[in-house]
Coordinates of C-alpha atoms in Angstrom, one line a residue:
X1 CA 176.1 81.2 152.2
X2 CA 179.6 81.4 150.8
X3 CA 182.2 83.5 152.9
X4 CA 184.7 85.8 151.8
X5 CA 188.1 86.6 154.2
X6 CA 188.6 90.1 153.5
X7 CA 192.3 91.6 154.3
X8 CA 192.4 95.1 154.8
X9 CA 190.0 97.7 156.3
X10 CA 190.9 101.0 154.8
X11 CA 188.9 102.2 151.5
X12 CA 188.7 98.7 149.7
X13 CA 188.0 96.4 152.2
X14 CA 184.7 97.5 154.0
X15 CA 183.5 98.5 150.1
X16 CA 184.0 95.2 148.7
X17 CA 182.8 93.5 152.3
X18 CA 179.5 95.9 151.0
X19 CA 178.6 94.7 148.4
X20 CA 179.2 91.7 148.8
X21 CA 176.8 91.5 151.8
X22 CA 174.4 92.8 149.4
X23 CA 175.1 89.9 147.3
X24 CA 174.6 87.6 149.8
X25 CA 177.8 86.8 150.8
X26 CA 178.7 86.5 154.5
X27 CA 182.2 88.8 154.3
X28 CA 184.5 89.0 158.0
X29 CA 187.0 92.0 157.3
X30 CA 190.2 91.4 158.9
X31 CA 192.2 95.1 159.7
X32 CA 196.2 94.6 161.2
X33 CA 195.8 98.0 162.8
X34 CA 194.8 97.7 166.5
X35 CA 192.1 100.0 166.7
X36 CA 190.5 102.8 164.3
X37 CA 192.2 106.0 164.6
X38 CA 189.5 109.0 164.3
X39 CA 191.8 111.6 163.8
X40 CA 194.8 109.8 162.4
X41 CA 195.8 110.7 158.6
X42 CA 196.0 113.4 156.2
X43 CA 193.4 113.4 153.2
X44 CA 192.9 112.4 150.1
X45 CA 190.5 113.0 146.9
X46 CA 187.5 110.7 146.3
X47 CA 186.5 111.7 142.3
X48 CA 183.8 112.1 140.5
X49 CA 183.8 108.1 139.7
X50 CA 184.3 107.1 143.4
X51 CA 181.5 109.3 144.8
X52 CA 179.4 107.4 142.4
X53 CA 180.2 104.3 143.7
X54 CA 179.4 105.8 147.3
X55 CA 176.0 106.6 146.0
X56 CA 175.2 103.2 145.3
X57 CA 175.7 102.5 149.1
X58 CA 173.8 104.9 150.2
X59 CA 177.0 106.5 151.7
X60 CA 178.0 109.8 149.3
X61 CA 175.9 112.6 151.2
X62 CA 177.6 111.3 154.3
X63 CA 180.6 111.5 153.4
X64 CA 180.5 114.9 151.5
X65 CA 179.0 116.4 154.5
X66 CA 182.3 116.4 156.0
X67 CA 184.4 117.0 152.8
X68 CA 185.6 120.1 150.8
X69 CA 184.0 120.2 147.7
X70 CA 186.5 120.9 144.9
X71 CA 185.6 121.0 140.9
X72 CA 188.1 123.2 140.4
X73 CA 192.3 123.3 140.8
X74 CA 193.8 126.8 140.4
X75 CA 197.8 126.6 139.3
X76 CA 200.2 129.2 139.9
X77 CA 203.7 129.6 139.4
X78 CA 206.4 129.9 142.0
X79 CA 206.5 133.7 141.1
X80 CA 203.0 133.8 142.0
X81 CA 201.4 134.3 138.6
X82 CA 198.1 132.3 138.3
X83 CA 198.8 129.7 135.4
X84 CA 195.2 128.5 134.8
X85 CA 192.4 126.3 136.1
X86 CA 191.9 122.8 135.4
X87 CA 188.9 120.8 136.2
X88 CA 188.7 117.7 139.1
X89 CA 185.5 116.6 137.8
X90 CA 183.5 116.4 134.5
X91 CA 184.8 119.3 132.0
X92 CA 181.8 122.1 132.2
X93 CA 180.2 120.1 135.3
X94 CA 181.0 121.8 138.5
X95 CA 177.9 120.0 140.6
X96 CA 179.7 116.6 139.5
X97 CA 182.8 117.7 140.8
X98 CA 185.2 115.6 143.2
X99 CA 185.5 116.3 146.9
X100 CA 188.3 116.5 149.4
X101 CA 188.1 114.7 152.9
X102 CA 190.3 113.4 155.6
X103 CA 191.2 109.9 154.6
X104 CA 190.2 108.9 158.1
X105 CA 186.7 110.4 157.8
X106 CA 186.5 107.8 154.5
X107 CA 187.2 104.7 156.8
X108 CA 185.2 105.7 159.2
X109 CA 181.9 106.4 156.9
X110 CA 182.7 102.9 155.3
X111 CA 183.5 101.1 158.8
X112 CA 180.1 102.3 160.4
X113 CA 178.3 101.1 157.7
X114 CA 179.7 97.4 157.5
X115 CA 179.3 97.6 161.1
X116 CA 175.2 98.9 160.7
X117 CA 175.1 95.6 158.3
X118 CA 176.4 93.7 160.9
X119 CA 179.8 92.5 159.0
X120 CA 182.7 92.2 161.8
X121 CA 185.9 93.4 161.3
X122 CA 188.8 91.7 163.5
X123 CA 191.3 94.3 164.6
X124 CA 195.2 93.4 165.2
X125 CA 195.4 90.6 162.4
X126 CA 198.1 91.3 160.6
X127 CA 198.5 88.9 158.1
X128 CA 202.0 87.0 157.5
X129 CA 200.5 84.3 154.9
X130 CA 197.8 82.6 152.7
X131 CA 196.8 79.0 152.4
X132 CA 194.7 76.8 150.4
X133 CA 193.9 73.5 152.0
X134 CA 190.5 71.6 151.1
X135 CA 188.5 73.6 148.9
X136 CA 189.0 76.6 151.3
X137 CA 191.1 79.8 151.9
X138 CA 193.1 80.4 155.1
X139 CA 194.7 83.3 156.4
X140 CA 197.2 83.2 159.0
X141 CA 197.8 86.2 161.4
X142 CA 200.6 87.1 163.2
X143 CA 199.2 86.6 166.3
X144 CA 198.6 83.0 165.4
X145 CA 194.9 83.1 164.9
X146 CA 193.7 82.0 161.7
X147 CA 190.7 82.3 159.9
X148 CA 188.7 80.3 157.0
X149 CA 187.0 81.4 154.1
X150 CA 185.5 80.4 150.1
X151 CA 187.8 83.1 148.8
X152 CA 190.2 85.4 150.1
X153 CA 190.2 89.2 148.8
X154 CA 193.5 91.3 149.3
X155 CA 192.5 95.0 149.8
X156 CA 196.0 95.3 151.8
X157 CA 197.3 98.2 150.4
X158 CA 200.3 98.6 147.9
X159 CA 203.0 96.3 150.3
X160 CA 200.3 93.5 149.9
X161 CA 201.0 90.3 151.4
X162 CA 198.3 88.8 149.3
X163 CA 199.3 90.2 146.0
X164 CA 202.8 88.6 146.4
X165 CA 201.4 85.2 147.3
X166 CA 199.3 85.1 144.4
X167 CA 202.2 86.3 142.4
X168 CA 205.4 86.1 143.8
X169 CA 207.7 86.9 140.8
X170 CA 205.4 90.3 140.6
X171 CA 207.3 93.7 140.1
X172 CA 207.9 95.3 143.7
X173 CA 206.1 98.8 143.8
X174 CA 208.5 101.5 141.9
X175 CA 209.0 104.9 144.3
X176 CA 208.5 108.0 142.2
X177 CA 211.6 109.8 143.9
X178 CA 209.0 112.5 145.6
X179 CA 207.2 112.4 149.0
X180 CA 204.0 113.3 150.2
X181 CA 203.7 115.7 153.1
X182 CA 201.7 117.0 154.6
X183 CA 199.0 118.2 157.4
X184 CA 196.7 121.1 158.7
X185 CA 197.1 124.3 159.5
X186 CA 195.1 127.6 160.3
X187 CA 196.0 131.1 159.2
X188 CA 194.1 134.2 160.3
X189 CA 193.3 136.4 156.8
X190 CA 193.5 133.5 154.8
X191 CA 190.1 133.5 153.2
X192 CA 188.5 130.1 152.0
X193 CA 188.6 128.1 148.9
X194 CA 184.8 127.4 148.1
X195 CA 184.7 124.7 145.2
X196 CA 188.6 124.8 144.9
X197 CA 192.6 123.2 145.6
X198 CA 195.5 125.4 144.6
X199 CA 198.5 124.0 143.2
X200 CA 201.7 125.8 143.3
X201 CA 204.4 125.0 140.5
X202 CA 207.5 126.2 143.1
X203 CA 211.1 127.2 142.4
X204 CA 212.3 123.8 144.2
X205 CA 208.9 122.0 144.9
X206 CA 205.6 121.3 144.2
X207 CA 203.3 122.3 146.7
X208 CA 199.1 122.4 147.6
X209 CA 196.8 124.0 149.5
X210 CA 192.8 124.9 150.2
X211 CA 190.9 126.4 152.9
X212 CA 187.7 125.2 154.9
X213 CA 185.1 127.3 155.9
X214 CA 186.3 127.1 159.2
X215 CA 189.2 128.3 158.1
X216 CA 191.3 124.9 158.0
X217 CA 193.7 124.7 155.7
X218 CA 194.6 121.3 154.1
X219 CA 197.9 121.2 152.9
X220 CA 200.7 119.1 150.8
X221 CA 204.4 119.5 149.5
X222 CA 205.8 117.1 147.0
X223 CA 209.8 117.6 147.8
X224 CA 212.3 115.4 146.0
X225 CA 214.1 112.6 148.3
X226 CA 216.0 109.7 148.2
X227 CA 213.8 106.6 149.0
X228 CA 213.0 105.9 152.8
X229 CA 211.3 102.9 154.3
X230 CA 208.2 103.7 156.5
X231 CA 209.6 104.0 160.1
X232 CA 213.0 105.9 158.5
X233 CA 210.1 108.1 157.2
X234 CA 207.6 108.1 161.0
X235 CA 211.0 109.0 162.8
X236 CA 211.5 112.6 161.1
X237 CA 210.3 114.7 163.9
X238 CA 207.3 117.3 162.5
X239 CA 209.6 120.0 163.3
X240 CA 212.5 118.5 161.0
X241 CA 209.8 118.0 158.1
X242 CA 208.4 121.4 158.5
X243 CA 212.4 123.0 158.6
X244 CA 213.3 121.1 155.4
X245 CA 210.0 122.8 153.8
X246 CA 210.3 126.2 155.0
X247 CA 213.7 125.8 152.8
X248 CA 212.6 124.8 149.9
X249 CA 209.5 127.0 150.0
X250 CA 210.6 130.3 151.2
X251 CA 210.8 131.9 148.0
X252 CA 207.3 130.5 146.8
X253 CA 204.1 133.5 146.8
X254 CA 201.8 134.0 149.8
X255 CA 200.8 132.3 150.8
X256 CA 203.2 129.3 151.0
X257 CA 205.4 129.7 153.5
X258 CA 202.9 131.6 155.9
X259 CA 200.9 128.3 155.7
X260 CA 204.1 126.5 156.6
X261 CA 204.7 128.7 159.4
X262 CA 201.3 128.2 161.2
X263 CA 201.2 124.5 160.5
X264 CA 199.4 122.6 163.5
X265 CA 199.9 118.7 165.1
X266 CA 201.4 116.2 163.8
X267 CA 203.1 116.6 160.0
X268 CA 202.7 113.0 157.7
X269 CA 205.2 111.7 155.1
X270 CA 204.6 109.0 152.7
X271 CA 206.8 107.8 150.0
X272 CA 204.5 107.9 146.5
X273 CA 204.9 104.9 144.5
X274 CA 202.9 103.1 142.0
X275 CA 202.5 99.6 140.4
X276 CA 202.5 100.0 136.7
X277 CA 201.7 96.0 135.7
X278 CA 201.0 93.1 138.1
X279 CA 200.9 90.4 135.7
X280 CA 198.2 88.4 137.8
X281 CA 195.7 89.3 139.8
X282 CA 194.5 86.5 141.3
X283 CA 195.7 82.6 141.8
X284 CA 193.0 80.0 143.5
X285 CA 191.0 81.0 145.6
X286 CA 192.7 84.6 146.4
X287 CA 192.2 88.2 144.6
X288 CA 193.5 91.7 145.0
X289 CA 191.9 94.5 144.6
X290 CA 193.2 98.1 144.7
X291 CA 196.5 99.4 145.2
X292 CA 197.4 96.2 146.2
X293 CA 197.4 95.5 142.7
X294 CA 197.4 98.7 141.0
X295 CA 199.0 101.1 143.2
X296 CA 198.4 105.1 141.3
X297 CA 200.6 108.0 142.3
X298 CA 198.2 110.6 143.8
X299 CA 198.5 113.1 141.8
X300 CA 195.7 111.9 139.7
X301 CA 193.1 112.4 142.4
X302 CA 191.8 108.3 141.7
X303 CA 193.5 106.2 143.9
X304 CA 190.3 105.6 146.3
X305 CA 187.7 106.2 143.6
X306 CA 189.5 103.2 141.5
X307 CA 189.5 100.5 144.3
X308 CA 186.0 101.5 144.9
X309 CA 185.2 100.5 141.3
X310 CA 187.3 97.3 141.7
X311 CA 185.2 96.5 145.1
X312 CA 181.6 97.0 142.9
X313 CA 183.4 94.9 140.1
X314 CA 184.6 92.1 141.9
X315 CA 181.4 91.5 143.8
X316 CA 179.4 92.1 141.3
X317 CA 181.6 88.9 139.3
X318 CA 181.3 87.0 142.5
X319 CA 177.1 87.6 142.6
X320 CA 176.7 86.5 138.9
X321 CA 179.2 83.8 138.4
X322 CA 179.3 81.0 140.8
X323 CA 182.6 79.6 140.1
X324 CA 185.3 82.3 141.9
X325 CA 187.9 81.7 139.5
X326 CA 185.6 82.6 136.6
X327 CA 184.1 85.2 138.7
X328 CA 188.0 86.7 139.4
X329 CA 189.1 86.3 135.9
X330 CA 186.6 88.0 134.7
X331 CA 186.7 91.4 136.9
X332 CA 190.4 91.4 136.0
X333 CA 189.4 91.6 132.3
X334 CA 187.4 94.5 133.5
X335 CA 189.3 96.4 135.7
X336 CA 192.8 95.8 134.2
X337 CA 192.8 98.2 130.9
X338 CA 191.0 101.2 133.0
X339 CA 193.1 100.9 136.3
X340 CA 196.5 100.7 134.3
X341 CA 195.7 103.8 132.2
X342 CA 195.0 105.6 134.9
X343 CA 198.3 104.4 136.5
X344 CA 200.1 105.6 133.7
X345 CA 198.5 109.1 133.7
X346 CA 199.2 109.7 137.5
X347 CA 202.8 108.8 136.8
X348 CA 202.7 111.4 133.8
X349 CA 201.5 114.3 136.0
X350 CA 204.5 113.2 138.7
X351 CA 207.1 113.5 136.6
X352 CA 206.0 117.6 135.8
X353 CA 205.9 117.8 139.5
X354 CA 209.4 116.8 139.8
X355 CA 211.9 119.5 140.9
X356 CA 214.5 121.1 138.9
X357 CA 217.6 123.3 139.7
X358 CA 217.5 124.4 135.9
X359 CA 216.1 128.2 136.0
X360 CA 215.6 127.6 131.8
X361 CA 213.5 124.7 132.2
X362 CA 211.1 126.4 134.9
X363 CA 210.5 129.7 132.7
X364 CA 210.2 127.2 130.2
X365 CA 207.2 124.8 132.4
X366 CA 205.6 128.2 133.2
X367 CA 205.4 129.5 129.7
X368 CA 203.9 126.6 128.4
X369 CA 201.6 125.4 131.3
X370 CA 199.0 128.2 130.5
X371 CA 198.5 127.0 126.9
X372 CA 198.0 123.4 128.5
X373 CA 195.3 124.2 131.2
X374 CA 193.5 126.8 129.0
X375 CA 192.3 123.8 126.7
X376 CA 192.2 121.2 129.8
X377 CA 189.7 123.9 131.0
X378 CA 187.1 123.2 128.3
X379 CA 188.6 119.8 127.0
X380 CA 186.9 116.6 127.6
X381 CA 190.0 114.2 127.0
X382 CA 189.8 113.1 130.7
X383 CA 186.0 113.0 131.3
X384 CA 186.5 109.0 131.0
X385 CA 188.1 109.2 134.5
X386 CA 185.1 110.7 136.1
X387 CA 182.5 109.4 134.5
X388 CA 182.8 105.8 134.4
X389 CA 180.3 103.6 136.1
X390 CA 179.9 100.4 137.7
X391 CA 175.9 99.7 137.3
X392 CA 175.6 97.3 140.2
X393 CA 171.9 96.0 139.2
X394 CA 173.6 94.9 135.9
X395 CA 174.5 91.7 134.9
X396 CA 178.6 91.6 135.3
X397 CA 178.9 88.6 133.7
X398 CA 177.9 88.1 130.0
X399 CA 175.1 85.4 129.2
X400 CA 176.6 84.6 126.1
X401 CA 179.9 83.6 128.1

């Protein structure tokens, strides 16, 4: 039975570790946190597309149950005038639409079930490099374990260690100039959001927002900053982050700033950046999959639904072609044109979250906005990003080859 070293055990890894148990591959998943947090993280979107992939293993109506559905994002303007509606599913498909959950609540649906299928995943390996010594794949962890394998898959997240030992000349990730903020609040009066996200254009930032059923409000603020590493970003106190926002958001509509005011725990900040072009996705006996080599911006909404199609792909290749760099090549062929379109989208819809001092240039972004959304509304242009499929009991290799 061939054996696959998988690094990473976020969205990706477990996924990939899936399917390729159904495969039958024997797949190890090696994780550098310590332990899984439960309750660590913000939240993130899984699409249309990703939930489909979920369905496949078994997993989607476990995970919804947990999630807020949302087919629909409301946009207003900073002066509180509703902008339009835009779809975050299949145009005219509301039951197909995508879903909201704690990105935590996503691991830990995909962990339980690699566990149930009895794949391990080793906790505190943090990787520090890759080697290929007789026909074999090694990792080498920090701690100075190591581990062996017929292939190597890289699911380690946009600073991959894998994705710069297969390529090392490859472009570092590029940072948008925005961060991602945010956390959980609850606001008494605030009704929920059944089936729905609102999106406020702000005067100086862009800013997000919906409302459980148990009246737990998910929220998110794009502000503009200069570049920070990760711990420059961890060591912001919540209270510094939530001062800086009550700034920039006080003149924003209700209900904004009363959202910011009754914020709970701990606030999260993430740089967003993306990876436009890796020129290579694999080398030997090593691949990467998901942001590690196509890092999206999420403001598309795709970032886990996409390396879920990349985990389907990729085993699918490595089921029905038994040579791995035949079997690599050819879900890069697959995967490249659709995940670097979408990369390329997300950026697009950063940029128009960007702020701007010029008063001009916002009357201008609000008066236009409405003709935009009122034919997104009922346009299919983007229904390619939610309905794509990866038909797992399909051939993914071509007989004809």
């Amino acid at each position: 039975m061939p054996k696959a070293l998988i690094i990473g055990g976020g969205v990706a890894g477990p996924a990939v570790a899936l399917f390729l148990k159904k495969a039958g591959w024997d797949a190890r998943i090696f994780e550098a946190r310590p332990a899984p947090d439960t309750s660590g993280g913000l939240f993130l979107n899984v699409a249309t597309n990703g939930l489909a992939v979920l369905e496949t293993l078994g997993l989607r109506a476990r995970l919804v149950s947990d999630g807020h559905l949302s087919p629909n994002m409301e946009m207003w303007s900073g002066r509180g005038r509703r902008l339009g509606r835009v779809p975050n599913g299949p145009s005219g498909e509301p039951e197909r639409g995508s879903v909201v959950v704690r990105r935590e609540w996503v691991n830990e649906v995909l962990r339980d079930a690699a566990e149930d299928a009895g794949i391990p995943t080793v906790w505190g390996a943090r990787l520090e490099r890759v080697e290929e010594r007789d026909e074999a794949s090694i990792a080498h962890f920090a701690d100075g374990s190591s581990a062996r394998g017929d292939v190597l898959i890289g699911c380690d997240g946009v600073g991959s260690v894998v994705r710069r030992w297969i390529d090392p000349q490859a472009p570092e990730p590029a940072y948008s100039g925005i961060l991602s903020v945010g956390g959980f609040a609850r606001l008494p009066g605030l009704e929920p959001t059944p089936l729905t996200q609102h999106m406020v254009f702000g005067a100086r930032g862009f800013f997000g927002y919906l409302v459980r059923e148990d009246g737990t409000v998910y929220w998110f603020a794009n502000p503009t900053r200069a570049e920070m590493d990760r711990d420059e970003l961890r060591a912001v106190p919540s209270a510094a982050w939530l001062a800086e926002l009550r700034e920039i958001h006080s003149d924003d509509p209700y209900p904004v700033p009363q959202i910011l005011d009754a914020a709970e725990g701990e606030i999260g900040a993430y740089g967003i950046y993306d990876l436009a072009h890796v020129p290579h996705w694999h080398r030997g006996r090593a691949v990467a999959v998901g942001d590690a080599v196509h890092a999206t911006s999420p403001s598309a909404g795709q970032g886990a639904s996409l390396a879920l199609e990349d985990a389907a792909t990729l085993a699918r290749c490595l089921r029905d072609e038994p040579d791995h760099e035949r079997a690599f090549a050819q879900y890069e062929r697959t995967r490249r044109p659709r995940a670097e379109e979408v990369v390329r989208y997300a950026r697009a819809i950063s940029k128009r979250k960007s702020t701007t001092s010029s008063k001009i240039a916002i009357a201008l972004r609000d008066l236009m906005l409405p003709l935009f959304l009122r034919g997104a509304m009922t346009d299919s242009r983007n229904d390619h990003l939610y309905n794509h499929t990866v038909p797992w009991d399909d051939p993914a290799v071509p007989n004809d080859r």
